mmCIF file of C-alpha atoms and ligand atoms in Angstrom:
data_model
loop_
_atom_site.group_PDB
_atom_site.id
_atom_site.type_symbol
_atom_site.label_atom_id
_atom_site.label_comp_id
_atom_site.label_asym_id
_atom_site.label_seq_id
_atom_site.Cartn_x
_atom_site.Cartn_y
_atom_site.Cartn_z
ATOM 1 C CA UNK A 1 1.921 6.064 25.019
ATOM 2 C CA UNK A 2 -1.339 5.511 23.164
ATOM 3 C CA UNK A 3 -1.580 3.012 20.295
ATOM 4 C CA UNK A 4 -4.166 1.139 18.225
ATOM 5 C CA UNK A 5 -4.089 -2.430 19.466
ATOM 6 C CA UNK A 6 -5.527 -5.568 17.836
ATOM 7 C CA UNK A 7 -7.749 -7.498 20.246
ATOM 8 C CA UNK A 8 -9.568 -9.782 17.807
ATOM 9 C CA UNK A 9 -11.890 -9.674 14.823
ATOM 10 C CA UNK A 10 -13.549 -6.239 14.536
ATOM 11 C CA UNK A 11 -11.939 -5.276 17.836
ATOM 12 C CA UNK A 12 -9.326 -2.526 17.602
ATOM 13 C CA UNK A 13 -8.798 -0.497 20.779
ATOM 14 C CA UNK A 14 -6.772 2.524 21.728
ATOM 15 C CA UNK A 15 -4.749 1.452 24.749
ATOM 16 C CA UNK A 16 -1.900 2.725 26.894
ATOM 17 C CA UNK A 17 1.179 0.684 26.095
ATOM 18 C CA UNK A 18 4.895 0.938 26.805
ATOM 19 C CA UNK A 19 6.665 3.468 24.584
ATOM 20 C CA UNK A 20 9.349 1.969 22.320
ATOM 21 C CA UNK A 21 13.045 2.140 23.161
ATOM 22 C CA UNK A 22 16.164 1.764 21.019
ATOM 23 C CA UNK A 23 17.175 -1.904 20.744
ATOM 24 C CA UNK A 24 19.778 -1.951 17.973
ATOM 25 C CA UNK A 25 22.355 0.711 17.011
ATOM 26 C CA UNK A 26 20.654 1.237 13.618
ATOM 27 C CA UNK A 27 17.264 2.020 15.237
ATOM 28 C CA UNK A 28 15.570 5.380 15.512
ATOM 29 C CA UNK A 29 12.453 6.386 17.433
ATOM 30 C CA UNK A 30 9.873 8.369 15.451
ATOM 31 C CA UNK A 31 7.267 10.569 17.101
ATOM 32 C CA UNK A 32 4.278 10.078 14.806
ATOM 33 C CA UNK A 33 2.599 13.191 13.405
ATOM 34 C CA UNK A 34 0.289 11.453 10.918
ATOM 35 C CA UNK A 35 -0.753 7.846 10.366
ATOM 36 C CA UNK A 36 -3.348 6.084 8.215
ATOM 37 C CA UNK A 37 -5.401 2.928 7.878
ATOM 38 C CA UNK A 38 -4.331 0.890 4.856
ATOM 39 C CA UNK A 39 -6.601 -1.503 2.944
ATOM 40 C CA UNK A 40 -4.253 -4.268 4.085
ATOM 41 C CA UNK A 41 -5.080 -3.364 7.713
ATOM 42 C CA UNK A 42 -8.640 -4.466 6.977
ATOM 43 C CA UNK A 43 -7.341 -8.049 6.598
ATOM 44 C CA UNK A 44 -6.162 -7.612 10.187
ATOM 45 C CA UNK A 45 -9.410 -5.946 11.299
ATOM 46 C CA UNK A 46 -11.518 -8.711 9.731
ATOM 47 C CA UNK A 47 -9.493 -11.382 11.532
ATOM 48 C CA UNK A 48 -8.218 -12.684 8.178
ATOM 49 C CA UNK A 49 -4.516 -12.082 8.832
ATOM 50 C CA UNK A 50 -2.824 -15.168 10.265
ATOM 51 C CA UNK A 51 -0.100 -14.498 12.790
ATOM 52 C CA UNK A 52 -1.779 -11.527 14.509
ATOM 53 C CA UNK A 53 -1.736 -11.786 18.294
ATOM 54 C CA UNK A 54 -3.999 -10.008 20.738
ATOM 55 C CA UNK A 55 -2.127 -6.898 21.883
ATOM 56 C CA UNK A 56 -0.205 -6.304 18.637
ATOM 57 C CA UNK A 57 0.039 -2.641 17.575
ATOM 58 C CA UNK A 58 -1.360 -2.190 14.040
ATOM 59 C CA UNK A 59 -0.393 0.171 11.237
ATOM 60 C CA UNK A 60 2.310 0.583 8.620
ATOM 61 C CA UNK A 61 1.585 3.985 7.074
ATOM 62 C CA UNK A 62 3.108 6.665 9.268
ATOM 63 C CA UNK A 63 5.448 9.629 9.376
ATOM 64 C CA UNK A 64 6.810 11.988 11.956
ATOM 65 C CA UNK A 65 9.828 13.441 13.663
ATOM 66 C CA UNK A 66 12.956 11.590 14.738
ATOM 67 C CA UNK A 67 13.307 11.958 18.510
ATOM 68 C CA UNK A 68 16.083 9.449 19.243
ATOM 69 C CA UNK A 69 18.735 7.685 17.160
ATOM 70 C CA UNK A 70 20.988 4.689 17.749
ATOM 71 C CA UNK A 71 24.747 5.210 17.662
ATOM 72 C CA UNK A 72 25.166 3.607 14.212
ATOM 73 C CA UNK A 73 22.672 5.931 12.458
ATOM 74 C CA UNK A 74 24.398 8.202 9.947
ATOM 75 C CA UNK A 75 21.661 9.733 7.808
ATOM 76 C CA UNK A 76 18.887 10.370 10.334
ATOM 77 C CA UNK A 77 19.270 12.847 13.166
ATOM 78 C CA UNK A 78 17.086 14.033 16.012
ATOM 79 C CA UNK A 79 14.641 16.628 14.687
ATOM 80 C CA UNK A 80 14.497 15.259 11.117
ATOM 81 C CA UNK A 81 11.050 15.015 9.527
ATOM 82 C CA UNK A 82 10.604 11.692 7.742
ATOM 83 C CA UNK A 83 8.136 9.339 6.072
ATOM 84 C CA UNK A 84 8.809 5.730 7.058
ATOM 85 C CA UNK A 85 8.693 2.989 4.413
ATOM 86 C CA UNK A 86 6.181 0.335 5.442
ATOM 87 C CA UNK A 87 8.465 -2.594 4.606
ATOM 88 C CA UNK A 88 11.598 -2.930 6.726
ATOM 89 C CA UNK A 89 14.824 -3.395 4.747
ATOM 90 C CA UNK A 90 18.448 -3.741 5.845
ATOM 91 C CA UNK A 91 19.982 -1.969 2.835
ATOM 92 C CA UNK A 92 22.888 -4.440 2.711
ATOM 93 C CA UNK A 93 21.718 -7.898 1.615
ATOM 94 C CA UNK A 94 21.711 -9.150 -2.008
ATOM 95 C CA UNK A 95 18.070 -8.161 -2.519
ATOM 96 C CA UNK A 96 18.455 -4.684 -1.014
ATOM 97 C CA UNK A 97 21.535 -4.171 -3.225
ATOM 98 C CA UNK A 98 19.470 -5.207 -6.272
ATOM 99 C CA UNK A 99 16.606 -2.719 -5.783
ATOM 100 C CA UNK A 100 14.330 -5.306 -4.181
ATOM 101 C CA UNK A 101 14.112 -4.088 -0.568
ATOM 102 C CA UNK A 102 10.692 -5.730 -0.106
ATOM 103 C CA UNK A 103 12.514 -9.040 -0.557
ATOM 104 C CA UNK A 104 15.095 -8.184 2.133
ATOM 105 C CA UNK A 105 16.671 -11.304 3.632
ATOM 106 C CA UNK A 106 17.562 -9.840 7.018
ATOM 107 C CA UNK A 107 14.574 -8.128 8.629
ATOM 108 C CA UNK A 108 12.050 -10.923 9.080
ATOM 109 C CA UNK A 109 13.453 -13.020 11.946
ATOM 110 C CA UNK A 110 13.597 -16.768 11.341
ATOM 111 C CA UNK A 111 10.896 -17.711 13.865
ATOM 112 C CA UNK A 112 8.515 -15.302 12.193
ATOM 113 C CA UNK A 113 9.503 -16.158 8.611
ATOM 114 C CA UNK A 114 9.283 -19.938 9.094
ATOM 115 C CA UNK A 115 5.655 -20.283 7.970
ATOM 116 C CA UNK A 116 6.270 -18.214 4.822
ATOM 117 C CA UNK A 117 9.396 -20.215 3.979
ATOM 118 C CA UNK A 118 7.429 -23.429 4.420
ATOM 119 C CA UNK A 119 4.607 -22.195 2.130
ATOM 120 C CA UNK A 120 6.534 -20.161 -0.439
ATOM 121 C CA UNK A 121 10.124 -21.375 -0.293
ATOM 122 C CA UNK A 122 11.426 -17.984 0.842
ATOM 123 C CA UNK A 123 10.186 -15.126 2.991
ATOM 124 C CA UNK A 124 10.355 -11.445 2.079
ATOM 125 C CA UNK A 125 11.047 -8.448 4.270
ATOM 126 C CA UNK A 126 9.251 -7.665 7.495
ATOM 127 C CA UNK A 127 6.461 -5.072 7.646
ATOM 128 C CA UNK A 128 5.448 -2.786 10.479
ATOM 129 C CA UNK A 129 2.343 -3.836 12.405
ATOM 130 C CA UNK A 130 1.407 -6.691 10.122
ATOM 131 C CA UNK A 131 1.479 -9.945 12.091
ATOM 132 C CA UNK A 132 4.087 -12.426 13.236
ATOM 133 C CA UNK A 133 4.411 -13.775 9.694
ATOM 134 C CA UNK A 134 6.062 -10.453 8.849
ATOM 135 C CA UNK A 135 8.248 -9.936 11.882
ATOM 136 C CA UNK A 136 5.782 -8.958 14.602
ATOM 137 C CA UNK A 137 7.147 -5.369 14.684
ATOM 138 C CA UNK A 138 4.915 -2.885 16.558
ATOM 139 C CA UNK A 139 3.053 -0.709 14.052
ATOM 140 C CA UNK A 140 2.597 2.947 13.270
ATOM 141 C CA UNK A 141 -0.891 3.699 14.574
ATOM 142 C CA UNK A 142 0.735 4.932 17.743
ATOM 143 C CA UNK A 143 2.357 7.988 19.275
ATOM 144 C CA UNK A 144 5.888 6.577 18.880
ATOM 145 C CA UNK A 145 7.434 3.818 16.765
ATOM 146 C CA UNK A 146 10.823 2.116 16.779
ATOM 147 C CA UNK A 147 12.189 2.109 13.226
ATOM 148 C CA UNK A 148 14.866 -0.550 12.606
ATOM 149 C CA UNK A 149 17.515 0.290 9.953
ATOM 150 C CA UNK A 150 16.331 3.888 10.141
ATOM 151 C CA UNK A 151 18.938 5.152 7.653
ATOM 152 C CA UNK A 152 17.378 2.848 5.041
ATOM 153 C CA UNK A 153 13.689 3.146 5.898
ATOM 154 C CA UNK A 154 13.300 6.889 6.542
ATOM 155 C CA UNK A 155 12.689 9.271 3.652
ATOM 156 C CA UNK A 156 13.457 12.907 4.489
ATOM 157 C CA UNK A 157 10.695 15.258 3.399
ATOM 158 C CA UNK A 158 11.013 19.011 2.845
ATOM 159 C CA UNK A 159 9.291 21.399 5.224
ATOM 160 C CA UNK A 160 7.302 23.115 2.477
ATOM 161 C CA UNK A 161 5.221 19.984 1.942
ATOM 162 C CA UNK A 162 2.391 19.192 4.380
ATOM 163 C CA UNK A 163 2.161 15.823 6.132
ATOM 164 C CA UNK A 164 -0.884 14.920 4.034
ATOM 165 C CA UNK A 165 1.056 15.540 0.815
ATOM 166 C CA UNK A 166 3.870 13.097 1.671
ATOM 167 C CA UNK A 167 2.474 10.437 4.041
ATOM 168 C CA UNK A 168 1.453 8.064 1.244
ATOM 169 C CA UNK A 169 5.003 7.908 -0.175
ATOM 170 C CA UNK A 170 5.577 5.125 2.387
ATOM 171 C CA UNK A 171 2.983 2.766 0.941
ATOM 172 C CA UNK A 172 -0.009 3.324 -1.340
ATOM 173 C CA UNK A 173 1.490 5.862 -3.775
ATOM 174 C CA UNK A 174 4.490 3.632 -4.640
ATOM 175 C CA UNK A 175 2.105 0.649 -4.770
ATOM 176 C CA UNK A 176 -0.248 2.319 -7.245
ATOM 177 C CA UNK A 177 2.663 3.731 -9.247
ATOM 178 C CA UNK A 178 4.541 0.424 -9.491
ATOM 179 C CA UNK A 179 1.279 -1.244 -10.560
ATOM 180 C CA UNK A 180 0.949 1.266 -13.409
ATOM 181 C CA UNK A 181 4.630 1.047 -14.345
ATOM 182 C CA UNK A 182 4.317 -2.749 -14.510
ATOM 183 C CA UNK A 183 1.768 -2.243 -17.320
ATOM 184 C CA UNK A 184 4.612 -1.034 -19.578
ATOM 185 C CA UNK A 185 2.360 1.760 -20.807
ATOM 186 C CA UNK A 186 2.853 3.026 -24.372
ATOM 187 C CA UNK A 187 1.206 6.035 -26.012
ATOM 188 C CA UNK A 188 -2.403 5.280 -26.971
ATOM 189 C CA UNK A 189 -2.819 2.510 -24.380
ATOM 190 C CA UNK A 190 -6.044 1.781 -22.535
ATOM 191 C CA UNK A 191 -5.556 0.554 -18.971
ATOM 192 C CA UNK A 192 -8.364 -1.065 -16.955
ATOM 193 C CA UNK A 193 -8.110 -0.696 -13.187
ATOM 194 C CA UNK A 194 -10.174 -3.203 -11.210
ATOM 195 C CA UNK A 195 -10.856 -1.754 -7.752
ATOM 196 C CA UNK A 196 -10.884 1.973 -6.991
ATOM 197 C CA UNK A 197 -9.845 1.893 -3.358
ATOM 198 C CA UNK A 198 -6.806 3.972 -2.371
ATOM 199 C CA UNK A 199 -4.284 1.865 -4.325
ATOM 200 C CA UNK A 200 -6.576 1.820 -7.368
ATOM 201 C CA UNK A 201 -6.868 5.622 -7.179
ATOM 202 C CA UNK A 202 -3.078 6.004 -7.211
ATOM 203 C CA UNK A 203 -2.807 3.438 -10.021
ATOM 204 C CA UNK A 204 -5.294 5.448 -12.106
ATOM 205 C CA UNK A 205 -3.428 8.724 -11.649
ATOM 206 C CA UNK A 206 -0.053 7.040 -12.156
ATOM 207 C CA UNK A 207 -1.278 5.452 -15.410
ATOM 208 C CA UNK A 208 -2.100 8.920 -16.731
ATOM 209 C CA UNK A 209 1.276 10.260 -15.494
ATOM 210 C CA UNK A 210 2.964 7.448 -17.441
ATOM 211 C CA UNK A 211 1.131 8.281 -20.659
ATOM 212 C CA UNK A 212 -2.010 6.138 -20.793
ATOM 213 C CA UNK A 213 -4.577 7.540 -23.215
ATOM 214 C CA UNK A 214 -7.588 6.067 -21.434
ATOM 215 C CA UNK A 215 -8.125 4.526 -18.013
ATOM 216 C CA UNK A 216 -11.199 2.443 -17.261
ATOM 217 C CA UNK A 217 -12.082 2.519 -13.544
ATOM 218 C CA UNK A 218 -14.080 -0.448 -12.257
ATOM 219 C CA UNK A 219 -15.762 -0.509 -8.847
ATOM 220 C CA UNK A 220 -19.241 -0.511 -7.315
ATOM 221 C CA UNK A 221 -18.868 2.263 -4.708
ATOM 222 C CA UNK A 222 -20.217 5.558 -6.110
ATOM 223 C CA UNK A 223 -17.758 7.802 -4.215
ATOM 224 C CA UNK A 224 -14.763 5.786 -5.439
ATOM 225 C CA UNK A 225 -16.020 5.958 -9.029
ATOM 226 C CA UNK A 226 -16.558 9.707 -8.693
ATOM 227 C CA UNK A 227 -12.982 10.164 -7.419
ATOM 228 C CA UNK A 228 -11.680 8.118 -10.374
ATOM 229 C CA UNK A 229 -13.717 10.243 -12.784
ATOM 230 C CA UNK A 230 -12.169 13.397 -11.300
ATOM 231 C CA UNK A 231 -8.809 12.064 -12.489
ATOM 232 C CA UNK A 232 -10.217 11.645 -15.995
ATOM 233 C CA UNK A 233 -10.992 7.908 -15.886
ATOM 234 C CA UNK A 234 -14.073 6.337 -17.489
ATOM 235 C CA UNK A 235 -16.286 4.972 -14.697
ATOM 236 C CA UNK A 236 -17.672 1.440 -14.923
ATOM 237 C CA UNK A 237 -20.050 0.396 -12.136
ATOM 238 C CA UNK A 238 -19.514 -3.358 -11.914
ATOM 239 C CA UNK A 239 -22.922 -3.878 -10.303
ATOM 240 C CA UNK A 240 -24.847 -2.529 -13.280
ATOM 241 C CA UNK A 241 -24.854 -4.336 -16.610
ATOM 242 C CA UNK A 242 -22.472 -6.784 -18.208
ATOM 243 C CA UNK A 243 -19.005 -5.530 -17.280
ATOM 244 C CA UNK A 244 -17.079 -7.638 -19.808
ATOM 245 C CA UNK A 245 -19.316 -6.556 -22.683
ATOM 246 C CA UNK A 246 -19.004 -2.877 -21.763
ATOM 247 C CA UNK A 247 -15.186 -3.108 -21.617
ATOM 248 C CA UNK A 248 -15.241 -4.934 -24.974
ATOM 249 C CA UNK A 249 -17.420 -2.177 -26.443
ATOM 250 C CA UNK A 250 -15.078 0.539 -25.164
ATOM 251 C CA UNK A 251 -12.041 -1.146 -26.706
ATOM 252 C CA UNK A 252 -13.502 -2.123 -30.091
ATOM 253 C CA UNK A 253 -13.660 -5.782 -29.044
ATOM 254 C CA UNK A 254 -9.881 -5.990 -28.612
ATOM 255 C CA UNK A 255 -9.679 -5.514 -24.843
ATOM 256 C CA UNK A 256 -7.532 -3.186 -22.696
ATOM 257 C CA UNK A 257 -3.766 -3.256 -23.257
ATOM 258 C CA UNK A 258 -3.247 -3.973 -19.573
ATOM 259 C CA UNK A 259 -5.391 -4.672 -16.517
ATOM 260 C CA UNK A 260 -4.518 -3.829 -12.935
ATOM 261 C CA UNK A 261 -6.038 -5.992 -10.192
ATOM 262 C CA UNK A 262 -6.146 -3.578 -7.272
ATOM 263 C CA UNK A 263 -8.799 -5.665 -5.533
ATOM 264 C CA UNK A 264 -6.931 -8.808 -4.545
ATOM 265 C CA UNK A 265 -9.924 -11.093 -5.085
ATOM 266 C CA UNK A 266 -10.038 -13.917 -7.632
ATOM 267 C CA UNK A 267 -13.306 -12.659 -9.166
ATOM 268 C CA UNK A 268 -11.504 -9.482 -10.248
ATOM 269 C CA UNK A 269 -8.460 -11.430 -11.444
ATOM 270 C CA UNK A 270 -10.643 -13.764 -13.548
ATOM 271 C CA UNK A 271 -12.441 -10.814 -15.157
ATOM 272 C CA UNK A 272 -9.139 -9.079 -15.864
ATOM 273 C CA UNK A 273 -7.616 -12.162 -17.510
ATOM 274 C CA UNK A 274 -10.795 -12.684 -19.527
ATOM 275 C CA UNK A 275 -11.070 -9.147 -20.839
ATOM 276 C CA UNK A 276 -7.427 -8.085 -21.386
ATOM 277 C CA UNK A 277 -6.246 -8.142 -24.992
ATOM 278 C CA UNK A 278 -4.135 -10.972 -26.426
ATOM 279 C CA UNK A 279 -0.489 -10.336 -25.558
ATOM 280 C CA UNK A 280 -1.613 -7.920 -22.843
ATOM 281 C CA UNK A 281 -0.331 -7.428 -19.333
ATOM 282 C CA UNK A 282 -1.740 -8.228 -15.917
ATOM 283 C CA UNK A 283 -0.404 -6.119 -13.062
ATOM 284 C CA UNK A 284 -1.389 -7.306 -9.595
ATOM 285 C CA UNK A 285 -0.821 -4.961 -6.641
ATOM 286 C CA UNK A 286 -3.814 -6.520 -4.810
ATOM 287 C CA UNK A 287 -2.679 -8.731 -1.943
ATOM 288 C CA UNK A 288 -2.936 -12.534 -2.308
ATOM 289 C CA UNK A 289 -1.914 -15.133 0.251
ATOM 290 C CA UNK A 290 -1.650 -18.903 0.174
ATOM 291 C CA UNK A 291 -2.737 -20.907 -2.895
ATOM 292 C CA UNK A 292 -5.371 -19.673 -5.334
ATOM 293 C CA UNK A 293 -7.461 -22.451 -6.847
ATOM 294 C CA UNK A 294 -8.922 -22.475 -10.363
ATOM 295 C CA UNK A 295 -6.398 -19.951 -11.634
ATOM 296 C CA UNK A 296 -7.144 -19.700 -15.400
ATOM 297 C CA UNK A 297 -3.680 -20.637 -16.594
ATOM 298 C CA UNK A 298 -5.143 -21.869 -19.890
ATOM 299 C CA UNK A 299 -6.521 -18.431 -20.739
ATOM 300 C CA UNK A 300 -3.251 -16.771 -19.708
ATOM 301 C CA UNK A 301 -1.276 -19.186 -21.903
ATOM 302 C CA UNK A 302 -3.723 -19.084 -24.808
ATOM 303 C CA UNK A 303 -3.693 -15.282 -24.890
ATOM 304 C CA UNK A 304 0.044 -14.952 -24.271
ATOM 305 C CA UNK A 305 -0.332 -12.731 -21.215
ATOM 306 C CA UNK A 306 2.442 -11.288 -19.087
ATOM 307 C CA UNK A 307 2.113 -11.011 -15.324
ATOM 308 C CA UNK A 308 3.755 -8.638 -12.847
ATOM 309 C CA UNK A 309 2.930 -8.794 -9.149
ATOM 310 C CA UNK A 310 4.241 -8.709 -5.646
ATOM 311 C CA UNK A 311 5.074 -6.524 -2.700
ATOM 312 C CA UNK A 312 5.968 -2.988 -3.677
ATOM 313 C CA UNK A 313 9.617 -1.899 -3.758
ATOM 314 C CA UNK A 314 8.774 1.114 -1.578
ATOM 315 C CA UNK A 315 12.338 2.293 -0.943
ATOM 316 C CA UNK A 316 13.118 2.201 -4.664
ATOM 317 C CA UNK A 317 10.097 4.253 -5.753
ATOM 318 C CA UNK A 318 9.598 6.736 -2.907
ATOM 319 C CA UNK A 319 12.424 9.207 -3.765
ATOM 320 C CA UNK A 320 11.357 9.638 -7.415
ATOM 321 C CA UNK A 321 7.716 9.994 -6.364
ATOM 322 C CA UNK A 322 8.664 12.650 -3.795
ATOM 323 C CA UNK A 323 10.244 14.553 -6.693
ATOM 324 C CA UNK A 324 6.955 14.298 -8.621
ATOM 325 C CA UNK A 325 5.067 15.661 -5.596
ATOM 326 C CA UNK A 326 7.563 18.533 -5.344
ATOM 327 C CA UNK A 327 7.023 19.280 -9.050
ATOM 328 C CA UNK A 328 3.256 19.360 -8.300
ATOM 329 C CA UNK A 329 2.520 16.599 -10.805
ATOM 330 C CA UNK A 330 0.223 15.034 -8.232
ATOM 331 C CA UNK A 331 -0.988 15.964 -4.748
ATOM 332 C CA UNK A 332 -1.469 12.639 -2.913
ATOM 333 C CA UNK A 333 -3.801 14.207 -0.336
ATOM 334 C CA UNK A 334 -6.656 14.008 -2.877
ATOM 335 C CA UNK A 335 -7.478 10.508 -1.580
ATOM 336 C CA UNK A 336 -8.163 11.519 2.053
ATOM 337 C CA UNK A 337 -11.848 11.550 2.982
ATOM 338 C CA UNK A 338 -11.662 11.272 6.782
ATOM 339 C CA UNK A 339 -9.383 13.040 9.269
ATOM 340 C CA UNK A 340 -9.597 11.659 12.804
ATOM 341 C CA UNK A 341 -7.695 11.705 16.062
ATOM 342 C CA UNK A 342 -5.893 8.541 17.153
ATOM 343 C CA UNK A 343 -8.564 8.065 19.844
ATOM 344 C CA UNK A 344 -11.176 7.897 17.099
ATOM 345 C CA UNK A 345 -9.341 5.317 15.008
ATOM 346 C CA UNK A 346 -11.587 2.349 15.955
ATOM 347 C CA UNK A 347 -14.459 4.295 14.353
ATOM 348 C CA UNK A 348 -12.224 4.863 11.337
ATOM 349 C CA UNK A 349 -11.816 1.099 10.964
ATOM 350 C CA UNK A 350 -15.594 0.610 11.040
ATOM 351 C CA UNK A 351 -16.158 3.322 8.435
ATOM 352 C CA UNK A 352 -13.390 2.180 6.097
ATOM 353 C CA UNK A 353 -14.391 -1.480 6.375
ATOM 354 C CA UNK A 354 -18.039 -0.784 5.585
ATOM 355 C CA UNK A 355 -17.159 1.781 2.842
ATOM 356 C CA UNK A 356 -19.989 3.864 4.322
ATOM 357 C CA UNK A 357 -20.135 7.622 4.599
ATOM 358 C CA UNK A 358 -18.051 8.101 1.461
ATOM 359 C CA UNK A 359 -15.024 6.699 3.292
ATOM 360 C CA UNK A 360 -12.088 6.057 0.959
ATOM 361 C CA UNK A 361 -9.039 6.910 3.108
ATOM 362 C CA UNK A 362 -8.693 7.602 6.817
ATOM 363 C CA UNK A 363 -5.766 9.481 8.364
ATOM 364 C CA UNK A 364 -5.250 10.135 12.065
ATOM 365 C CA UNK A 365 -3.163 12.512 14.153
ATOM 366 C CA UNK A 366 -1.869 11.126 17.443
ATOM 367 C CA UNK A 367 -1.628 14.554 19.124
HETATM 368 ZN ZN1 ZN B 401 -0.446 -0.884 3.147
HETATM 369 ZN ZN1 ZN B 402 18.177 -6.389 2.971
#
């Protein structure tokens, strides 16, 4: 089969590789009908993801049709159309039983989890196509994928919804939604979203769905700001003028009730902590790894801030968000700017990484 393979920094190739086979009785094989490049894949593309090996298949946003199931599968059957959750969860451990599937204890094998346990004390779940720190599972930018614990990780989607309307239920929609929910939004609230990439876009729309009165959208890419404005957000170009002063002006000097760091860079986090109101909330869906120096703990303490962060609980959020899509509260396909074939995916990486050509979100069809 064909798959997008990591060969080194800025070197993603479409190669012929062995098609996956069932290994465990809870596995299913999915024939991919639509896949996407996630912002997190750019860490891989830029050679910044430790634990990637040359030859690894990338990608964790994908959906398709079940073509084979292991003998222990009960909920998924051949022919089912499913979106696959990007984190792999067993559905049975303490964390899975307590609505924290992204903290699953059973899916990241010990050899792979060792470095995370050494650094963090514990490792979370495995992820598709996201290095040998997270299980080394072959990813979804491919024609076929083996899905472990398929009964747990596959979300059935109704035929009346198009692939583009449901694909993002496996990753960026739950991530943006959980980020907004973690703001504990109350009527009248102003929410500032730092970073208007795909996750930021879903955070903006989710904040409105959850009752925010105003959303401030902060970025420097004109197309991203325009997309945020279409949702009703107030655009703030961070490259023009004093950002902190403008946010202060817009909030009567008090600051936003909550800030979302959808960038995952300390410059954004510092600005968010500085500008958020006293007693406000910081929600961090942006990805951080390792230790972050010069974290302004004094400001966080002095202002009495609350923090929420971490890997998204995809399995927990996806079913309720599917219901919102079915009720037409939001059509997730708004974020797609580029539709490519799998063969063209290396060009998609270049475009997305450079943010050129108005590129906000790339999807690809294997066939
Ligand atoms: Zn992702
Ligand atoms: Zn588990």
